[in-house]
Tab-separated table of N, CA, C and O in Angstrom:
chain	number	residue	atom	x	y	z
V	1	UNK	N	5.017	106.453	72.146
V	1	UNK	CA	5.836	105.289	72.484
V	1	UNK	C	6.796	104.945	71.352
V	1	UNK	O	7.946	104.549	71.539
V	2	UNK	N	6.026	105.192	69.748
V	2	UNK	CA	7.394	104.557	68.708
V	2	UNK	C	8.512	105.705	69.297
V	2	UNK	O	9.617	105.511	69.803
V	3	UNK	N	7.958	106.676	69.093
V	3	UNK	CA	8.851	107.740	68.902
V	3	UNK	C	10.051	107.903	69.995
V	3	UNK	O	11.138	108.445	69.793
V	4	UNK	N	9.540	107.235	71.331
V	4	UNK	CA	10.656	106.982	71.792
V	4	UNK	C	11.877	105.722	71.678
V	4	UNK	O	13.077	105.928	71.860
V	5	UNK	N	11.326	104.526	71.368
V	5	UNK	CA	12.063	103.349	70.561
V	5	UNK	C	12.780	104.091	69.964
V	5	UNK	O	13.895	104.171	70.480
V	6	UNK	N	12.615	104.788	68.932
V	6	UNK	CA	13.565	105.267	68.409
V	6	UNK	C	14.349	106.420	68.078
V	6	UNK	O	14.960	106.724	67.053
V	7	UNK	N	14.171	107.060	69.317
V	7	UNK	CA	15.190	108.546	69.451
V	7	UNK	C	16.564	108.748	69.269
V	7	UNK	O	17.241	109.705	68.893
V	8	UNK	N	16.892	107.186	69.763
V	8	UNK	CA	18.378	107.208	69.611
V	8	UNK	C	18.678	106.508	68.636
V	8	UNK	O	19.878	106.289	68.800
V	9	UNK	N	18.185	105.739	67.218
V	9	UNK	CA	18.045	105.075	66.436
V	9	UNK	C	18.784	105.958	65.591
V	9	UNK	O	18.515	107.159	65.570
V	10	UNK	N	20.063	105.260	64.608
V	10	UNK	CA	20.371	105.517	63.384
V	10	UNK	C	19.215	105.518	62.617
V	10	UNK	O	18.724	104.397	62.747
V	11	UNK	N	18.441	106.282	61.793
V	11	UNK	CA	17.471	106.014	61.173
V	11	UNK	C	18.177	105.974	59.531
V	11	UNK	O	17.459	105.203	58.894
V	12	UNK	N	19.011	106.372	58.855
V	12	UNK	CA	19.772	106.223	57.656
V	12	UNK	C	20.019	103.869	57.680
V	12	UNK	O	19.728	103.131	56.739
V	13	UNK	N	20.712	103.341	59.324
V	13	UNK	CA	21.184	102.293	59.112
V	13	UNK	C	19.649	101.609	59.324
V	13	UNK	O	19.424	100.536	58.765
V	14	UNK	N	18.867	102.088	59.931
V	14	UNK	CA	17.748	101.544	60.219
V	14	UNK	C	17.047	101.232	58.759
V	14	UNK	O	16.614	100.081	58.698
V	15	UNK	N	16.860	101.973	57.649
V	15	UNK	CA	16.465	102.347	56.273
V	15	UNK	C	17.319	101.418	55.736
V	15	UNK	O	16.642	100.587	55.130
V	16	UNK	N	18.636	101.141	55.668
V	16	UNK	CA	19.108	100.028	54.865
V	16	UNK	C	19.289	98.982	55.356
V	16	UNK	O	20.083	98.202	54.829
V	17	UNK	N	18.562	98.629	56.590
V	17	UNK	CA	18.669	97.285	57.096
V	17	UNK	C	16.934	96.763	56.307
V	17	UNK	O	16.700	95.813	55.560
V	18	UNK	N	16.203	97.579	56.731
V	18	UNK	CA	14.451	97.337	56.023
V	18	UNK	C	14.961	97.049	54.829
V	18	UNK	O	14.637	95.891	54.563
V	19	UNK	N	15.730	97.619	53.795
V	19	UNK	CA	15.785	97.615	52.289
V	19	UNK	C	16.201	95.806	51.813
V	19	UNK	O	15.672	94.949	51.105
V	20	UNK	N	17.912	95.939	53.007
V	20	UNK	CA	17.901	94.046	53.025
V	20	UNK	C	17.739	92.991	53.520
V	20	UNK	O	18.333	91.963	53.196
V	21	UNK	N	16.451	93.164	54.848
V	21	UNK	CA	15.993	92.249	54.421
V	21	UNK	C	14.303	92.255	53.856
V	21	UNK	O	13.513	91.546	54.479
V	22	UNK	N	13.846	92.990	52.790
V	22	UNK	CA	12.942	93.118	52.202
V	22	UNK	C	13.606	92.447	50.771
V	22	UNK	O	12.853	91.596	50.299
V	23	UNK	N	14.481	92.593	50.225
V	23	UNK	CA	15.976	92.191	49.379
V	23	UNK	C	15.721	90.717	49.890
V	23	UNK	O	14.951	90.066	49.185
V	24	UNK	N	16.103	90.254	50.707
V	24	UNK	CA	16.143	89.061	51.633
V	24	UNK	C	14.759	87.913	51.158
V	24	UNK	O	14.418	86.878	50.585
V	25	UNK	N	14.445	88.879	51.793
V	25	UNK	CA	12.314	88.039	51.469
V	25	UNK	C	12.037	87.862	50.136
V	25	UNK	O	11.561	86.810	49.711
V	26	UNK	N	12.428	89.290	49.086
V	26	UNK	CA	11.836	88.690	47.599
V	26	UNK	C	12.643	87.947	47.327
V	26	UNK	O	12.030	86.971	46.895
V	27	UNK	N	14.590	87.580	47.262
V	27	UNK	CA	14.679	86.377	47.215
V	27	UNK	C	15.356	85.329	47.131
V	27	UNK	O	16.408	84.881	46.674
V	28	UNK	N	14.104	84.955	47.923
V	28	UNK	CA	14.144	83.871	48.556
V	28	UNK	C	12.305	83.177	49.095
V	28	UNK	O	11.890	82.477	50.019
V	29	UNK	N	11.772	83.773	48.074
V	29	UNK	CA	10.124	83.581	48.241
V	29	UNK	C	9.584	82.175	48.396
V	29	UNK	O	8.467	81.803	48.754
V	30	UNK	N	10.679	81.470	48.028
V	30	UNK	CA	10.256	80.064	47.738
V	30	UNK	C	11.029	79.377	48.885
V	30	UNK	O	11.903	78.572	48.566
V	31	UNK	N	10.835	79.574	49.942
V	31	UNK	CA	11.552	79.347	51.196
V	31	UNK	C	11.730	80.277	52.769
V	31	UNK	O	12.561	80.236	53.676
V	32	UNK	N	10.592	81.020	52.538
V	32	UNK	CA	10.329	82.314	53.336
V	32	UNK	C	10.451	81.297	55.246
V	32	UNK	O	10.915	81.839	56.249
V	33	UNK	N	9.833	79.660	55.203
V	33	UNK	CA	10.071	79.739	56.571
V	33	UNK	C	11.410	79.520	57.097
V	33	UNK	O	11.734	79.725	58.266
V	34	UNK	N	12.172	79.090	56.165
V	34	UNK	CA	14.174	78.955	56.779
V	34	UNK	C	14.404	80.482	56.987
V	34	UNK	O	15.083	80.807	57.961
V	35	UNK	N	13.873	81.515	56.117
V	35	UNK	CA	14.419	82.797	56.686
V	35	UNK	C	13.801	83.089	57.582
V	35	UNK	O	14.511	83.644	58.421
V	36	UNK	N	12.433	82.976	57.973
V	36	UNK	CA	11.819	83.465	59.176
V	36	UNK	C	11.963	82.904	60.471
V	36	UNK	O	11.647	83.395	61.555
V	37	UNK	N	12.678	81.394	60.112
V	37	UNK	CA	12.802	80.787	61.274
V	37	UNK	C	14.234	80.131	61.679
V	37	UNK	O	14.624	79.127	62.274
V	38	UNK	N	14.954	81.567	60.844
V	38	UNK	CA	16.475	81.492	60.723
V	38	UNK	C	17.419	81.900	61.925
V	38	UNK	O	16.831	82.432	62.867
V	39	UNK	N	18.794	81.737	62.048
V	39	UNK	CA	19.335	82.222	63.604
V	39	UNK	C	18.763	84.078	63.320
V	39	UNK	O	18.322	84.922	64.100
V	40	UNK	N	18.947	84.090	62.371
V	40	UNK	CA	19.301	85.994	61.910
V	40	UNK	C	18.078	86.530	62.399
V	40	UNK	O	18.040	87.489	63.171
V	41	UNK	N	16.664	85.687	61.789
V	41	UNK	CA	15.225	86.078	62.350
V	41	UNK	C	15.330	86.490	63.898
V	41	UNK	O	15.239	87.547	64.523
V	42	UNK	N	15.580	85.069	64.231
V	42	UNK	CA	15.113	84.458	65.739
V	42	UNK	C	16.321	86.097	66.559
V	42	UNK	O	15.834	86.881	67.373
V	43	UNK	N	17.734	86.201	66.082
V	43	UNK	CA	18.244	87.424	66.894
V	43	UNK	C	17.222	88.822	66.643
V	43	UNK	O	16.986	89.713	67.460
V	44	UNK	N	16.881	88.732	65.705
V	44	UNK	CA	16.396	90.371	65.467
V	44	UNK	C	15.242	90.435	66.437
V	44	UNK	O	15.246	91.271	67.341
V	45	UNK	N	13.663	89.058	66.177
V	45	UNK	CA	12.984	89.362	67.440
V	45	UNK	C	13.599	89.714	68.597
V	45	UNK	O	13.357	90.817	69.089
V	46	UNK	N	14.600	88.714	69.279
V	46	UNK	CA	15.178	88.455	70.437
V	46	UNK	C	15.262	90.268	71.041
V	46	UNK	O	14.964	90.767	72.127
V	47	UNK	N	15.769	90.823	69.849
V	47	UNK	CA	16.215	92.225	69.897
V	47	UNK	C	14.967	93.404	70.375
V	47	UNK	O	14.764	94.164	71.322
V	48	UNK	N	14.375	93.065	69.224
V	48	UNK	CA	12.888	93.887	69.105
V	48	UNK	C	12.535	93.415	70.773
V	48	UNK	O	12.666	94.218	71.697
V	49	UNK	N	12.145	92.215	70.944
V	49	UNK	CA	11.468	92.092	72.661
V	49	UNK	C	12.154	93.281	73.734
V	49	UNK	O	11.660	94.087	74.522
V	50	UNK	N	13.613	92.922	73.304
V	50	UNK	CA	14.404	93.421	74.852
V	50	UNK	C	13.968	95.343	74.550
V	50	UNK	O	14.102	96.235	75.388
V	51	UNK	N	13.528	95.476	73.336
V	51	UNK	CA	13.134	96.584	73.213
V	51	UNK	C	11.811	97.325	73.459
V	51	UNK	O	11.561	98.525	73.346
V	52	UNK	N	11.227	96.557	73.733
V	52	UNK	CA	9.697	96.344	74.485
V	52	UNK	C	8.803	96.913	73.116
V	52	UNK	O	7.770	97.578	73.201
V	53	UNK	N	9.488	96.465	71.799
V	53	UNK	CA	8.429	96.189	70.697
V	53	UNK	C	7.686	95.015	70.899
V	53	UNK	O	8.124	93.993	71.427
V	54	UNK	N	6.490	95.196	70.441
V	54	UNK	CA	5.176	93.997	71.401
V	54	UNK	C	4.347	93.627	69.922
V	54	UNK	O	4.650	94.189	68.869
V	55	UNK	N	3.508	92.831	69.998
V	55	UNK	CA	2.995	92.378	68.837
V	55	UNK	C	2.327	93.497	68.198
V	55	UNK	O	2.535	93.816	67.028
V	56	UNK	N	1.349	94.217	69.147
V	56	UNK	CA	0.748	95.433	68.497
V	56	UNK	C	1.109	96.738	67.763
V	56	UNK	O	0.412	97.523	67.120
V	57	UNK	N	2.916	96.713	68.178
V	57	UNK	CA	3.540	97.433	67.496
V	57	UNK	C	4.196	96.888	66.645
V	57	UNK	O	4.859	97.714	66.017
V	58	UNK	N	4.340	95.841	66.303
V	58	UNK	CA	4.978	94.854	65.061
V	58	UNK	C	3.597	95.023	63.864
V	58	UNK	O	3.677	95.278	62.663
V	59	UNK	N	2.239	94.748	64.796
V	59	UNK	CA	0.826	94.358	63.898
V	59	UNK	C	0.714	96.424	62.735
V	59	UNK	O	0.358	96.701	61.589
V	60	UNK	N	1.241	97.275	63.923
V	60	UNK	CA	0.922	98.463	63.599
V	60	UNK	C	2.367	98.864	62.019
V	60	UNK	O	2.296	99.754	61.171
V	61	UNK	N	3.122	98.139	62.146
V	61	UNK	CA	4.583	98.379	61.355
V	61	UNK	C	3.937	97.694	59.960
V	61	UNK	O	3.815	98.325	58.910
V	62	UNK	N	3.532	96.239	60.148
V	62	UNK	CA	3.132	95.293	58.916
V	62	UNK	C	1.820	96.333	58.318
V	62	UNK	O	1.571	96.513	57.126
V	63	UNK	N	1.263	96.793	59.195
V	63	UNK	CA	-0.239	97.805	58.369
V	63	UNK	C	0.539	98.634	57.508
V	63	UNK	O	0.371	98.692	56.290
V	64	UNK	N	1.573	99.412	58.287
V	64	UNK	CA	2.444	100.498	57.898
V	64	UNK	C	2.859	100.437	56.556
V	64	UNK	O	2.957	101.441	55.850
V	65	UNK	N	3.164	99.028	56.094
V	65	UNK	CA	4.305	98.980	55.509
V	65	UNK	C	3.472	98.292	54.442
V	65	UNK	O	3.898	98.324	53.287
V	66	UNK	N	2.567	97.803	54.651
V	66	UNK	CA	1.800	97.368	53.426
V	66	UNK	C	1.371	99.010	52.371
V	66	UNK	O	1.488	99.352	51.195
V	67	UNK	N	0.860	99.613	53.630
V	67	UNK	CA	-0.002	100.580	53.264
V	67	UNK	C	1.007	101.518	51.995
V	67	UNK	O	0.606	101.968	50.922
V	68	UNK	N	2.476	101.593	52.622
V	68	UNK	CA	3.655	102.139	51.901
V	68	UNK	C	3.936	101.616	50.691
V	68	UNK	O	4.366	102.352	49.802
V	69	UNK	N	3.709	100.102	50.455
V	69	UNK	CA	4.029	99.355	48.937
V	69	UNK	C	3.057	99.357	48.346
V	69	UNK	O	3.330	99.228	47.152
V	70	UNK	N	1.725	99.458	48.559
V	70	UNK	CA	0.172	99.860	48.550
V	70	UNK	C	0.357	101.329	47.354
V	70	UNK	O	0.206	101.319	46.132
V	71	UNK	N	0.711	102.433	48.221
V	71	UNK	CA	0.498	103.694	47.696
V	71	UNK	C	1.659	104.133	46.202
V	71	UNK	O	1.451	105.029	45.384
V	72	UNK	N	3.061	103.004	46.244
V	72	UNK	CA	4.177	103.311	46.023
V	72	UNK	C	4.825	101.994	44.942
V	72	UNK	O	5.965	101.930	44.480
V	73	UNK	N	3.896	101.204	44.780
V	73	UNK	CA	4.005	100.233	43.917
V	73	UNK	C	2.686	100.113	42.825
V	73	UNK	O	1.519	100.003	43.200
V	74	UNK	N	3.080	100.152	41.548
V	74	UNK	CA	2.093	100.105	40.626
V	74	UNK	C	1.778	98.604	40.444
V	74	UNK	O	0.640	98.318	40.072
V	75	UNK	N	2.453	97.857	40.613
V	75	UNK	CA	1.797	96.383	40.849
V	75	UNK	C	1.321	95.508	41.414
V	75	UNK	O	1.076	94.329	41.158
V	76	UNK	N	1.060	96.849	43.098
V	76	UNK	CA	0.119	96.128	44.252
V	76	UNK	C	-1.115	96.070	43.619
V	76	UNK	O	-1.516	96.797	42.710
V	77	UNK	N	-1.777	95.004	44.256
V	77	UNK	CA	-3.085	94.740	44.098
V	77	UNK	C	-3.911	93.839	45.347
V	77	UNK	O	-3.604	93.665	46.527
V	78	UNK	N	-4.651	93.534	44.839
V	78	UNK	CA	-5.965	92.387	46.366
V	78	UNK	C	-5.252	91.378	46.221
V	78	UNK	O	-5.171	90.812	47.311
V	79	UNK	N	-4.652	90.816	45.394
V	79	UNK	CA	-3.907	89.320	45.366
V	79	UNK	C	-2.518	89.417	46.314
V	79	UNK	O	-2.308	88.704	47.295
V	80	UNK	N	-1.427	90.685	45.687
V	80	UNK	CA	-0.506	91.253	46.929
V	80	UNK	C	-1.047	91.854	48.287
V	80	UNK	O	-0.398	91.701	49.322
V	81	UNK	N	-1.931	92.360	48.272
V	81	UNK	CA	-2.399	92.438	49.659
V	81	UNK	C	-2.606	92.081	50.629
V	81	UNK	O	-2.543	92.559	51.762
V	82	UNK	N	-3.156	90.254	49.796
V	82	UNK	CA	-4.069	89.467	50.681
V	82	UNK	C	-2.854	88.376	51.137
V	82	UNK	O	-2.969	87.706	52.164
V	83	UNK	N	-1.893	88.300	50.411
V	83	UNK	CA	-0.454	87.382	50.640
V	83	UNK	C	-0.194	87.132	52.504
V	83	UNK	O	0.780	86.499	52.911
């Protein structure tokens, strides 16, 4: 099922959209719910739905992506984990 979401996906623009707004989130840490509950947020879900991304594939991306700053960051730890 990902794999079809995204067959037709720029995956290069897809990679520098993750980069800003990950860019985005660190900062602005001290105010994470105006960005999450920003027009920009609220379009991108809007987007993801009409794309029939569903919570379990959002829940499966956040595992993903921890697991990636996890293996690839020397300053993850149980305190970043547990955030």
């Amino acid at each position: 099922k990902i794999a079809a979401l995204f067959a037709s996906v720029d995956l290069a623009r897809q990679q520098k959209m993750i980069l800003q707004s990950v860019s985005l989130i660190i900062e602005n840490l001290d105010q994470l719910d105006s960005v999450f509950n920003g027009e920009s947020a609220n379009r991108i879900i809007s987007l993801h739905k009409l794309m029939g991304i569903d919570d379990k594939l959002v829940t499966l991306w956040q595992d993903s992506f921890i697991e990636t700053v996890a293996e690839f960051d020397n300053a993850f730890d149980s305190l970043t984990a547990n955030a």
